[in-house]
Tab-separated table of C-alpha atoms in Angstrom:
chain	number	residue	atom	x	y	z
A	1	UNK	CA	133.861	-45.864	-89.035
A	2	UNK	CA	130.832	-48.140	-88.544
A	3	UNK	CA	129.294	-48.363	-85.050
A	4	UNK	CA	128.950	-52.032	-85.447
A	5	UNK	CA	132.441	-52.530	-86.103
A	6	UNK	CA	133.820	-51.892	-82.544
A	7	UNK	CA	135.638	-55.391	-82.550
A	8	UNK	CA	137.793	-53.830	-85.216
A	9	UNK	CA	138.807	-50.827	-83.550
A	10	UNK	CA	141.767	-50.412	-81.393
A	11	UNK	CA	140.970	-48.759	-78.023
A	12	UNK	CA	143.814	-46.847	-76.301
A	13	UNK	CA	143.566	-46.268	-72.534
A	14	UNK	CA	145.629	-43.396	-71.330
A	15	UNK	CA	146.269	-44.017	-67.632
A	16	UNK	CA	146.086	-47.693	-68.483
A	17	UNK	CA	148.020	-48.861	-65.439
A	18	UNK	CA	145.548	-47.264	-63.089
A	19	UNK	CA	142.759	-49.453	-61.670
A	20	UNK	CA	139.894	-47.943	-63.789
A	21	UNK	CA	141.818	-48.021	-67.055
A	22	UNK	CA	143.327	-51.345	-66.423
A	23	UNK	CA	139.944	-52.765	-65.464
A	24	UNK	CA	138.129	-51.577	-68.616
A	25	UNK	CA	141.092	-52.509	-70.878
A	26	UNK	CA	140.745	-56.038	-69.365
A	27	UNK	CA	137.181	-56.178	-70.029
A	28	UNK	CA	137.299	-54.898	-73.755
A	29	UNK	CA	140.268	-57.312	-74.466
A	30	UNK	CA	138.302	-60.258	-72.913
A	31	UNK	CA	135.394	-59.115	-75.329
A	32	UNK	CA	137.806	-59.520	-78.294
A	33	UNK	CA	138.570	-55.888	-78.761
A	34	UNK	CA	142.237	-54.977	-79.355
A	35	UNK	CA	143.575	-52.586	-76.577
A	36	UNK	CA	146.678	-50.554	-76.288
A	37	UNK	CA	147.606	-49.351	-72.645
A	38	UNK	CA	149.269	-45.920	-72.205
A	39	UNK	CA	151.281	-44.817	-69.238
A	40	UNK	CA	153.998	-42.210	-68.666
A	41	UNK	CA	156.643	-44.896	-68.917
A	42	UNK	CA	156.413	-47.417	-71.825
A	43	UNK	CA	157.960	-50.301	-69.774
A	44	UNK	CA	155.205	-49.867	-67.117
A	45	UNK	CA	152.543	-50.056	-69.693
A	46	UNK	CA	154.040	-53.160	-71.222
A	47	UNK	CA	154.211	-54.774	-67.804
A	48	UNK	CA	150.579	-54.110	-67.378
A	49	UNK	CA	149.698	-55.203	-70.732
A	50	UNK	CA	151.567	-58.633	-70.057
A	51	UNK	CA	149.616	-59.056	-66.816
A	52	UNK	CA	146.240	-58.379	-68.641
A	53	UNK	CA	147.174	-60.842	-71.474
A	54	UNK	CA	147.568	-63.479	-68.921
A	55	UNK	CA	144.291	-62.820	-67.017
A	56	UNK	CA	142.313	-62.457	-70.255
A	57	UNK	CA	144.087	-65.281	-72.134
A	58	UNK	CA	144.442	-63.084	-75.224
A	59	UNK	CA	147.460	-61.542	-77.111
A	60	UNK	CA	145.796	-58.344	-78.444
A	61	UNK	CA	146.855	-56.233	-75.500
A	62	UNK	CA	150.006	-54.046	-75.882
A	63	UNK	CA	151.626	-51.210	-73.923
A	64	UNK	CA	153.210	-47.942	-75.092
A	65	UNK	CA	153.853	-44.554	-73.576
A	66	UNK	CA	150.897	-42.367	-73.568
A	67	UNK	CA	151.761	-40.457	-76.817
A	68	UNK	CA	152.478	-43.850	-78.606
A	69	UNK	CA	149.155	-45.192	-77.182
A	70	UNK	CA	147.119	-41.981	-78.444
A	71	UNK	CA	148.824	-42.208	-81.925
A	72	UNK	CA	148.201	-46.195	-82.126
A	73	UNK	CA	144.577	-46.208	-81.101
A	74	UNK	CA	141.331	-45.420	-83.064
A	75	UNK	CA	139.303	-44.422	-80.010
A	76	UNK	CA	140.976	-43.213	-76.784
A	77	UNK	CA	139.749	-43.591	-73.246
A	78	UNK	CA	141.152	-40.745	-70.809
A	79	UNK	CA	141.488	-42.647	-67.443
A	80	UNK	CA	144.125	-40.488	-65.772
A	81	UNK	CA	143.974	-38.812	-62.384
A	82	UNK	CA	142.205	-35.395	-62.372
A	83	UNK	CA	145.473	-33.815	-61.184
A	84	UNK	CA	147.399	-33.882	-64.494
A	85	UNK	CA	144.282	-34.240	-66.852
A	86	UNK	CA	144.631	-30.960	-68.584
A	87	UNK	CA	148.518	-31.215	-69.028
A	88	UNK	CA	148.315	-34.586	-70.529
A	89	UNK	CA	145.666	-33.806	-73.060
A	90	UNK	CA	147.609	-30.624	-73.993
A	91	UNK	CA	150.626	-32.727	-74.734
A	92	UNK	CA	148.607	-35.265	-76.895
A	93	UNK	CA	146.525	-32.722	-78.837
A	94	UNK	CA	148.187	-33.834	-82.238
A	95	UNK	CA	147.933	-37.442	-81.651
A	96	UNK	CA	144.323	-37.160	-80.654
A	97	UNK	CA	143.169	-34.959	-83.604
A	98	UNK	CA	140.078	-36.347	-85.387
A	99	UNK	CA	139.599	-39.325	-82.889
A	100	UNK	CA	136.838	-39.989	-80.565
A	101	UNK	CA	138.062	-39.426	-76.989
A	102	UNK	CA	136.105	-40.952	-74.109
A	103	UNK	CA	136.663	-39.076	-70.785
A	104	UNK	CA	135.790	-41.027	-67.584
A	105	UNK	CA	137.642	-38.771	-65.145
A	106	UNK	CA	135.805	-37.859	-61.897
A	107	UNK	CA	137.141	-34.706	-60.378
A	108	UNK	CA	136.526	-35.685	-56.555
A	109	UNK	CA	138.053	-34.584	-53.237
A	110	UNK	CA	137.975	-36.453	-49.939
A	111	UNK	CA	138.042	-35.290	-46.415
A	112	UNK	CA	136.824	-36.543	-43.011
A	113	UNK	CA	133.119	-36.377	-44.177
A	114	UNK	CA	133.945	-38.536	-47.306
A	115	UNK	CA	133.931	-37.731	-50.947
A	116	UNK	CA	132.802	-34.558	-52.654
A	117	UNK	CA	132.918	-32.989	-56.146
A	118	UNK	CA	135.652	-30.631	-56.686
A	119	UNK	CA	134.661	-27.316	-58.711
A	120	UNK	CA	135.968	-27.366	-62.359
A	121	UNK	CA	136.523	-24.185	-63.998
A	122	UNK	CA	135.350	-25.534	-67.494
A	123	UNK	CA	132.144	-27.013	-65.964
A	124	UNK	CA	133.424	-30.695	-65.895
A	125	UNK	CA	136.518	-32.783	-66.870
A	126	UNK	CA	134.850	-33.689	-70.151
A	127	UNK	CA	134.363	-29.992	-70.966
A	128	UNK	CA	137.908	-29.266	-70.113
A	129	UNK	CA	139.057	-32.068	-72.447
A	130	UNK	CA	136.564	-30.581	-75.202
A	131	UNK	CA	138.356	-27.069	-74.821
A	132	UNK	CA	141.683	-28.530	-74.803
A	133	UNK	CA	141.073	-30.958	-77.743
A	134	UNK	CA	138.977	-28.814	-80.184
A	135	UNK	CA	139.877	-31.061	-83.118
A	136	UNK	CA	138.827	-34.313	-81.285
A	137	UNK	CA	135.225	-35.748	-80.823
A	138	UNK	CA	134.956	-35.599	-76.933
A	139	UNK	CA	132.481	-37.860	-75.247
A	140	UNK	CA	132.136	-38.723	-71.556
A	141	UNK	CA	131.232	-42.275	-70.136
A	142	UNK	CA	132.303	-45.057	-67.766
A	143	UNK	CA	132.279	-42.652	-64.786
A	144	UNK	CA	130.603	-45.198	-62.382
A	145	UNK	CA	132.274	-48.378	-63.114
A	146	UNK	CA	133.893	-50.247	-60.014
A	147	UNK	CA	137.543	-51.025	-60.744
A	148	UNK	CA	137.210	-53.767	-58.167
A	149	UNK	CA	134.442	-55.385	-60.067
A	150	UNK	CA	136.092	-54.859	-63.410
A	151	UNK	CA	139.255	-56.689	-62.328
A	152	UNK	CA	137.314	-59.638	-61.010
A	153	UNK	CA	136.519	-61.770	-64.119
A	154	UNK	CA	134.652	-64.215	-62.066
A	155	UNK	CA	131.945	-61.395	-61.976
A	156	UNK	CA	130.616	-61.935	-65.539
A	157	UNK	CA	127.316	-59.747	-65.306
A	158	UNK	CA	128.547	-56.264	-64.091
A	159	UNK	CA	125.006	-55.102	-63.842
A	160	UNK	CA	125.030	-51.470	-64.662
A	161	UNK	CA	124.087	-48.987	-67.212
A	162	UNK	CA	127.019	-46.707	-68.659
A	163	UNK	CA	125.817	-43.217	-69.252
A	164	UNK	CA	127.245	-41.895	-72.468
A	165	UNK	CA	127.342	-37.914	-72.924
A	166	UNK	CA	128.383	-35.850	-76.069
A	167	UNK	CA	127.095	-33.505	-78.739
A	168	UNK	CA	128.134	-35.787	-81.755
A	169	UNK	CA	125.544	-38.544	-82.318
A	170	UNK	CA	127.835	-40.911	-84.200
A	171	UNK	CA	130.571	-40.749	-81.571
A	172	UNK	CA	128.206	-41.291	-78.473
A	173	UNK	CA	126.600	-44.189	-80.616
A	174	UNK	CA	129.951	-45.690	-80.920
A	175	UNK	CA	130.789	-45.366	-77.236
A	176	UNK	CA	127.516	-46.862	-76.351
A	177	UNK	CA	128.483	-49.942	-78.594
A	178	UNK	CA	131.795	-50.063	-76.637
A	179	UNK	CA	129.742	-50.217	-73.375
A	180	UNK	CA	127.434	-52.862	-74.805
A	181	UNK	CA	130.443	-54.870	-75.596
A	182	UNK	CA	131.126	-55.701	-71.995
A	183	UNK	CA	128.829	-58.318	-70.640
A	184	UNK	CA	126.322	-56.700	-68.215
A	185	UNK	CA	126.945	-53.206	-69.253
A	186	UNK	CA	124.544	-51.252	-71.320
A	187	UNK	CA	125.297	-48.039	-73.037
A	188	UNK	CA	122.657	-45.302	-72.516
A	189	UNK	CA	122.822	-41.824	-74.160
A	190	UNK	CA	122.829	-39.465	-71.169
A	191	UNK	CA	122.697	-36.051	-72.608
A	192	UNK	CA	124.968	-33.325	-73.943
A	193	UNK	CA	128.462	-32.713	-72.839
A	194	UNK	CA	127.364	-29.657	-70.871
A	195	UNK	CA	125.610	-32.001	-68.527
A	196	UNK	CA	128.626	-34.072	-67.842
A	197	UNK	CA	129.393	-32.442	-64.355
A	198	UNK	CA	126.741	-34.090	-62.413
A	199	UNK	CA	127.489	-37.407	-63.972
A	200	UNK	CA	131.114	-37.124	-62.974
A	201	UNK	CA	130.135	-35.652	-59.487
A	202	UNK	CA	127.564	-38.318	-58.775
A	203	UNK	CA	130.492	-40.823	-58.250
A	204	UNK	CA	130.831	-39.108	-54.939
A	205	UNK	CA	127.254	-40.283	-53.971
A	206	UNK	CA	127.861	-43.826	-55.214
A	207	UNK	CA	131.144	-43.905	-53.033
A	208	UNK	CA	128.940	-42.775	-50.098
A	209	UNK	CA	126.378	-45.455	-51.038
A	210	UNK	CA	129.234	-48.034	-51.154
A	211	UNK	CA	130.304	-47.101	-47.762
A	212	UNK	CA	126.903	-47.237	-46.158
A	213	UNK	CA	125.825	-50.423	-47.964
A	214	UNK	CA	129.167	-52.248	-48.214
A	215	UNK	CA	128.501	-52.500	-51.922
A	216	UNK	CA	129.941	-51.653	-55.361
A	217	UNK	CA	127.058	-49.594	-56.486
A	218	UNK	CA	126.110	-48.958	-60.065
A	219	UNK	CA	123.256	-47.270	-61.775
A	220	UNK	CA	120.482	-48.659	-63.941
A	221	UNK	CA	117.991	-46.518	-65.790
A	222	UNK	CA	114.542	-47.686	-65.796
A	223	UNK	CA	111.697	-47.524	-68.286
A	224	UNK	CA	114.117	-47.651	-71.183
B	1	UNK	CA	109.498	-39.633	-33.736
B	2	UNK	CA	109.787	-43.259	-34.767
B	3	UNK	CA	111.026	-44.284	-38.196
B	4	UNK	CA	108.477	-47.017	-38.415
B	5	UNK	CA	105.527	-44.811	-37.641
B	6	UNK	CA	105.372	-42.989	-40.879
B	7	UNK	CA	101.654	-43.894	-41.330
B	8	UNK	CA	101.015	-41.671	-38.352
B	9	UNK	CA	102.909	-38.760	-39.597
B	10	UNK	CA	101.216	-35.812	-41.520
B	11	UNK	CA	103.049	-35.044	-44.466
B	12	UNK	CA	102.812	-31.370	-45.703
B	13	UNK	CA	103.481	-30.600	-49.430
B	14	UNK	CA	104.522	-26.985	-50.190
B	15	UNK	CA	103.603	-26.440	-53.860
B	16	UNK	CA	101.006	-29.080	-53.334
B	17	UNK	CA	99.232	-27.970	-56.446
B	18	UNK	CA	102.111	-28.285	-58.950
B	19	UNK	CA	102.514	-31.616	-60.709
B	20	UNK	CA	105.378	-33.184	-58.621
B	21	UNK	CA	103.899	-32.265	-55.344
B	22	UNK	CA	100.535	-33.307	-56.180
B	23	UNK	CA	101.670	-36.525	-57.537
B	24	UNK	CA	103.608	-37.462	-54.450
B	25	UNK	CA	100.769	-36.218	-52.192
B	26	UNK	CA	98.478	-38.597	-54.136
B	27	UNK	CA	100.871	-41.560	-53.716
B	28	UNK	CA	101.285	-40.900	-49.918
B	29	UNK	CA	97.625	-40.479	-49.375
B	30	UNK	CA	96.793	-43.731	-51.313
B	31	UNK	CA	99.360	-45.525	-49.075
B	32	UNK	CA	97.337	-44.404	-46.029
B	33	UNK	CA	99.634	-41.416	-44.935
B	34	UNK	CA	97.812	-38.081	-44.058
B	35	UNK	CA	98.722	-35.372	-46.273
B	36	UNK	CA	98.173	-31.545	-46.168
B	37	UNK	CA	98.691	-29.778	-49.440
B	38	UNK	CA	100.056	-26.122	-49.222
B	39	UNK	CA	99.649	-23.415	-51.894
B	40	UNK	CA	99.802	-19.581	-51.945
B	41	UNK	CA	95.947	-19.468	-51.953
B	42	UNK	CA	94.113	-21.769	-49.444
B	43	UNK	CA	91.224	-22.262	-51.874
B	44	UNK	CA	93.449	-23.622	-54.588
B	45	UNK	CA	95.013	-25.913	-52.162
B	46	UNK	CA	91.555	-27.146	-50.887
B	47	UNK	CA	90.494	-27.576	-54.566
B	48	UNK	CA	93.480	-29.793	-55.285
B	49	UNK	CA	93.045	-31.658	-52.132
B	50	UNK	CA	89.494	-32.394	-53.144
B	51	UNK	CA	90.511	-33.708	-56.559
B	52	UNK	CA	93.112	-36.036	-54.864
B	53	UNK	CA	90.523	-37.300	-52.272
B	54	UNK	CA	88.333	-38.264	-55.138
B	55	UNK	CA	91.370	-40.011	-57.008
B	56	UNK	CA	92.660	-41.908	-54.057
B	57	UNK	CA	89.226	-42.598	-52.432
B	58	UNK	CA	90.451	-41.479	-49.048
B	59	UNK	CA	89.513	-38.518	-46.770
B	60	UNK	CA	92.851	-37.738	-45.217
B	61	UNK	CA	93.997	-35.013	-47.714
B	62	UNK	CA	93.525	-31.315	-46.802
B	63	UNK	CA	94.542	-28.071	-48.293
B	64	UNK	CA	95.729	-24.828	-46.666
B	65	UNK	CA	97.769	-21.932	-47.468
B	66	UNK	CA	101.565	-22.632	-47.293
B	67	UNK	CA	102.060	-21.275	-43.748
B	68	UNK	CA	99.205	-23.354	-42.663
B	69	UNK	CA	100.448	-26.305	-44.382
B	70	UNK	CA	103.884	-25.969	-42.667
B	71	UNK	CA	102.448	-25.447	-39.279
B	72	UNK	CA	99.981	-28.401	-39.479
B	73	UNK	CA	102.375	-30.965	-40.934
B	74	UNK	CA	105.116	-33.298	-39.125
B	75	UNK	CA	107.354	-33.520	-42.153
B	76	UNK	CA	107.324	-30.957	-44.991
B	77	UNK	CA	108.247	-31.627	-48.653
B	78	UNK	CA	109.413	-28.562	-50.623
B	79	UNK	CA	108.020	-28.944	-54.002
B	80	UNK	CA	107.894	-25.368	-55.273
B	81	UNK	CA	109.478	-23.839	-58.402
B	82	UNK	CA	113.120	-22.924	-57.932
B	83	UNK	CA	112.247	-19.216	-58.789
B	84	UNK	CA	110.793	-18.315	-55.406
B	85	UNK	CA	112.301	-21.232	-53.345
B	86	UNK	CA	114.416	-18.996	-51.182
B	87	UNK	CA	111.654	-16.401	-50.480
B	88	UNK	CA	109.135	-19.051	-49.569
B	89	UNK	CA	111.440	-20.844	-47.001
B	90	UNK	CA	112.316	-17.502	-45.431
B	91	UNK	CA	108.781	-16.705	-44.905
B	92	UNK	CA	108.057	-20.063	-43.340
B	93	UNK	CA	111.218	-20.323	-40.989
B	94	UNK	CA	109.181	-20.294	-37.889
B	95	UNK	CA	106.669	-22.859	-38.898
B	96	UNK	CA	109.499	-25.184	-40.117
B	97	UNK	CA	111.538	-25.022	-36.745
B	98	UNK	CA	112.421	-28.340	-35.582
B	99	UNK	CA	110.808	-30.212	-38.584
B	100	UNK	CA	112.304	-32.552	-41.144
B	101	UNK	CA	112.122	-30.782	-44.479
B	102	UNK	CA	112.507	-32.656	-47.548
B	103	UNK	CA	113.832	-30.545	-50.579
B	104	UNK	CA	112.966	-31.982	-54.023
B	105	UNK	CA	113.546	-28.908	-56.124
B	106	UNK	CA	115.651	-29.135	-59.218
B	107	UNK	CA	117.273	-25.836	-60.338
B	108	UNK	CA	117.064	-26.299	-64.160
B	109	UNK	CA	117.194	-23.936	-67.193
B	110	UNK	CA	116.033	-24.872	-70.645
B	111	UNK	CA	117.186	-23.554	-74.052
B	112	UNK	CA	117.202	-24.739	-77.856
B	113	UNK	CA	119.645	-27.596	-76.847
B	114	UNK	CA	117.397	-28.914	-74.028
B	115	UNK	CA	117.792	-28.993	-70.147
B	116	UNK	CA	120.843	-27.879	-68.045
B	117	UNK	CA	121.684	-27.282	-64.428
B	118	UNK	CA	121.622	-23.837	-63.189
B	119	UNK	CA	124.408	-22.630	-60.991
B	120	UNK	CA	123.291	-22.203	-57.246
B	121	UNK	CA	125.263	-19.809	-55.075
B	122	UNK	CA	124.883	-22.064	-52.078
B	123	UNK	CA	125.689	-25.181	-54.020
B	124	UNK	CA	122.362	-26.768	-54.410
B	125	UNK	CA	118.641	-25.943	-53.675
B	126	UNK	CA	119.025	-28.346	-50.594
B	127	UNK	CA	121.837	-26.357	-49.289
B	128	UNK	CA	120.001	-23.214	-49.783
B	129	UNK	CA	117.103	-24.643	-47.529
B	130	UNK	CA	119.755	-25.476	-45.061
B	131	UNK	CA	121.018	-22.133	-44.827
B	132	UNK	CA	117.669	-20.527	-44.779
B	133	UNK	CA	116.336	-22.844	-42.337
B	134	UNK	CA	119.203	-23.393	-39.590
B	135	UNK	CA	116.577	-24.808	-37.030
B	136	UNK	CA	115.112	-27.324	-39.368
B	137	UNK	CA	116.308	-30.804	-40.292
B	138	UNK	CA	116.907	-30.427	-44.128
B	139	UNK	CA	117.216	-33.482	-46.347
B	140	UNK	CA	117.084	-33.804	-50.119
B	141	UNK	CA	115.030	-36.582	-52.014
B	142	UNK	CA	112.308	-37.278	-54.816
B	143	UNK	CA	114.315	-35.358	-57.439
B	144	UNK	CA	113.810	-37.802	-60.157
B	145	UNK	CA	110.223	-38.867	-59.780
B	146	UNK	CA	108.027	-38.517	-62.933
B	147	UNK	CA	104.976	-36.483	-62.415
B	148	UNK	CA	103.236	-38.194	-65.125
B	149	UNK	CA	103.854	-41.544	-63.645
B	150	UNK	CA	102.951	-40.435	-60.058
B	151	UNK	CA	99.445	-39.152	-61.451
B	152	UNK	CA	98.655	-42.263	-63.033
B	153	UNK	CA	97.459	-44.677	-60.406
B	154	UNK	CA	97.122	-47.411	-62.907
B	155	UNK	CA	101.101	-47.662	-62.599
B	156	UNK	CA	101.095	-49.729	-59.533
B	157	UNK	CA	105.034	-50.231	-59.464
B	158	UNK	CA	106.744	-47.156	-60.044
B	159	UNK	CA	110.137	-48.992	-60.404
B	160	UNK	CA	112.668	-46.604	-59.138
B	161	UNK	CA	115.205	-45.698	-56.116
B	162	UNK	CA	114.789	-42.376	-54.405
B	163	UNK	CA	118.096	-41.068	-53.277
B	164	UNK	CA	117.801	-39.637	-49.862
B	165	UNK	CA	120.632	-37.087	-48.864
B	166	UNK	CA	121.274	-35.383	-45.564
B	167	UNK	CA	123.676	-35.283	-42.548
B	168	UNK	CA	121.000	-36.276	-39.835
B	169	UNK	CA	120.760	-40.106	-39.771
B	170	UNK	CA	117.365	-40.094	-38.183
B	171	UNK	CA	116.006	-37.691	-40.659
B	172	UNK	CA	117.321	-39.576	-43.749
B	173	UNK	CA	116.056	-42.903	-42.309
B	174	UNK	CA	112.652	-41.324	-41.841
B	175	UNK	CA	112.659	-39.864	-45.421
B	176	UNK	CA	113.800	-43.301	-46.810
B	177	UNK	CA	110.816	-44.831	-45.030
B	178	UNK	CA	108.343	-42.309	-46.614
B	179	UNK	CA	110.002	-43.316	-50.010
B	180	UNK	CA	109.366	-47.043	-49.141
B	181	UNK	CA	105.835	-46.428	-48.449
B	182	UNK	CA	105.039	-45.777	-52.110
B	183	UNK	CA	104.896	-48.993	-54.063
B	184	UNK	CA	107.726	-49.504	-56.455
B	185	UNK	CA	109.943	-46.801	-54.767
B	186	UNK	CA	112.903	-47.822	-52.499
B	187	UNK	CA	114.559	-45.170	-50.309
B	188	UNK	CA	118.297	-45.368	-50.688
B	189	UNK	CA	120.724	-43.264	-48.626
B	190	UNK	CA	122.598	-41.060	-51.225
B	191	UNK	CA	125.232	-39.166	-49.231
B	192	UNK	CA	125.628	-35.937	-47.365
B	193	UNK	CA	123.718	-32.790	-48.189
B	194	UNK	CA	126.918	-31.135	-49.684
B	195	UNK	CA	126.505	-33.823	-52.508
B	196	UNK	CA	122.977	-32.778	-53.555
B	197	UNK	CA	123.909	-30.520	-56.289
B	198	UNK	CA	124.535	-33.381	-58.649
B	199	UNK	CA	121.573	-35.322	-57.812
B	200	UNK	CA	119.302	-32.225	-58.608
B	201	UNK	CA	121.237	-31.662	-61.714
B	202	UNK	CA	120.943	-35.179	-62.895
B	203	UNK	CA	117.495	-34.393	-63.546
B	204	UNK	CA	118.662	-32.617	-66.774
B	205	UNK	CA	120.271	-36.001	-67.859
B	206	UNK	CA	116.853	-37.966	-67.119
B	207	UNK	CA	115.043	-35.458	-69.167
B	208	UNK	CA	117.448	-35.893	-71.954
B	209	UNK	CA	117.146	-39.738	-71.859
B	210	UNK	CA	113.310	-39.157	-71.784
B	211	UNK	CA	113.423	-37.276	-74.961
B	212	UNK	CA	115.927	-39.591	-76.677
B	213	UNK	CA	114.092	-42.685	-75.682
B	214	UNK	CA	110.515	-41.709	-75.251
B	215	UNK	CA	110.423	-42.821	-71.532
B	216	UNK	CA	109.780	-41.729	-67.981
B	217	UNK	CA	113.375	-42.692	-66.872
B	218	UNK	CA	114.239	-43.270	-63.285
B	219	UNK	CA	117.106	-44.726	-61.387
B	220	UNK	CA	117.941	-47.914	-59.623
B	221	UNK	CA	121.229	-48.522	-57.752
B	222	UNK	CA	122.555	-52.038	-58.316
B	223	UNK	CA	124.329	-54.132	-55.848
B	224	UNK	CA	122.453	-53.058	-52.717
C-alpha cells in the first residue's frame, strides 16, 4: 500500500451515521476517495450514504452494516460513541485484521460545569483499540474536527491541523495523507499512541473555547 | 486589581533561574513589566536577574529567594521542576495567600521512546497547586512555550496562543493579559482547571513534534 495512493483506497467509517463520521465521509468522498459507511443497521447506513451522494454529487459512497463496512474497506475510521467502543471493536476483530484503523473517539463527560475527560483504563480510546485489535495497525487522529463545519460544504478551507498518532510510521504517514486530502486540513505527526489520551481529552478544552468564544475552534501547530 | 493594569503589576517567577521561568521573565521585563525572580538561593536569583537586566536593557528585574519572591510579587508564576512542586508550594502557602498563581509545570517523563505524561494523583500539576493553596487564585498557563525561543530576543514574534485555564474569571482574564503583553503571544481562555491535565500532557506531543519536524512547535487556536 502506497501512501500517495489514498485516492485508490476505500475508507470505511464505523459509526458513519453519526455527525463526525458522516462529516468526514462527506469530505473524503468530495475529495474523490471512495467511502463505505457502517452502522448497526445496513438500511440506516445506506440512507445516510444516499444523502451524502446527493450532497457531494458523487456515486462512490455506499452503506453497509458495521461488519460489512469493516470487511469492505482498506482503512477504517472508528467514529462510534465511547459507550460501546470496546464491544464494537471486539466484534469486528476478524474484519479489521491487518488493516489500518483510525480511532477518533473522545471519551468525554458533561455536567453543569461543562465538558471533562473521562478516565480510561487503557489510557485512551486509541490504546483500548490497540489492545482489543492486536492484529490491526491502530492510529489516532481527527479528534478535534467540528462536525458542524465538516457538514457545511460552503466552508472550503477547514483551517486546522489534524494530529496523527501511532507507533507505525507507514500507518501514520497514510493517515496524514488522508487528512491532507481534505482541503484546509494538514496531517501532522503528533507522537506515539501512548500520548493519545491528552489529544482526545483536549477536545473538552476546545468545547470550552467554543462556548466562550462562540466558535468552532481547531488547532494549528506553528513553526512546522 | 484591574486587568488592564498589567504593566503596574510585579510578576514573581518561582524557579526563575530555570530556562522556562527565565525566558518568560525576560519577555515580561522587555515588555515593561517588573519581574522578581525566585530561586532556592537568593544569590543565584540575583545573578540571573543581573543577566536578564543586561539582555533586556531594563532595571526592573530583581532576584530573591523563593519566599521573598512570593511575598514581593503581585502575581506569581510557578516554573519549578515537577519533582518538588508540592513541597515548594506548601512552604509558600502564607506568602501566596490571596494572590493569583499561574502554574506552568508539565509533569512529564522520558524514556527510550521519548516523552510521556506522568500520572498525577490530583489530576494535574495545576490541581495539585489548587489543593495545596486553597487561599490562592490558581490558574494554569504557559505550558507550551519554548524556552529556546523565549531566550532569543531576535525572535520578535513568538507566534503562539497561550491557553489559560482556571475557574476564576478575573484571574484568567488577568493571566490572558499577561500573555498578550508578550509580542506574538495571545492569551486564550482554555477551560476550567479540571481540564488542565491534557494541556500539561500535550507538551509531550509537542516535544514529539519538535523531534520529528526539527521545530519549536506551538499552538494556535483557529476560528477565534
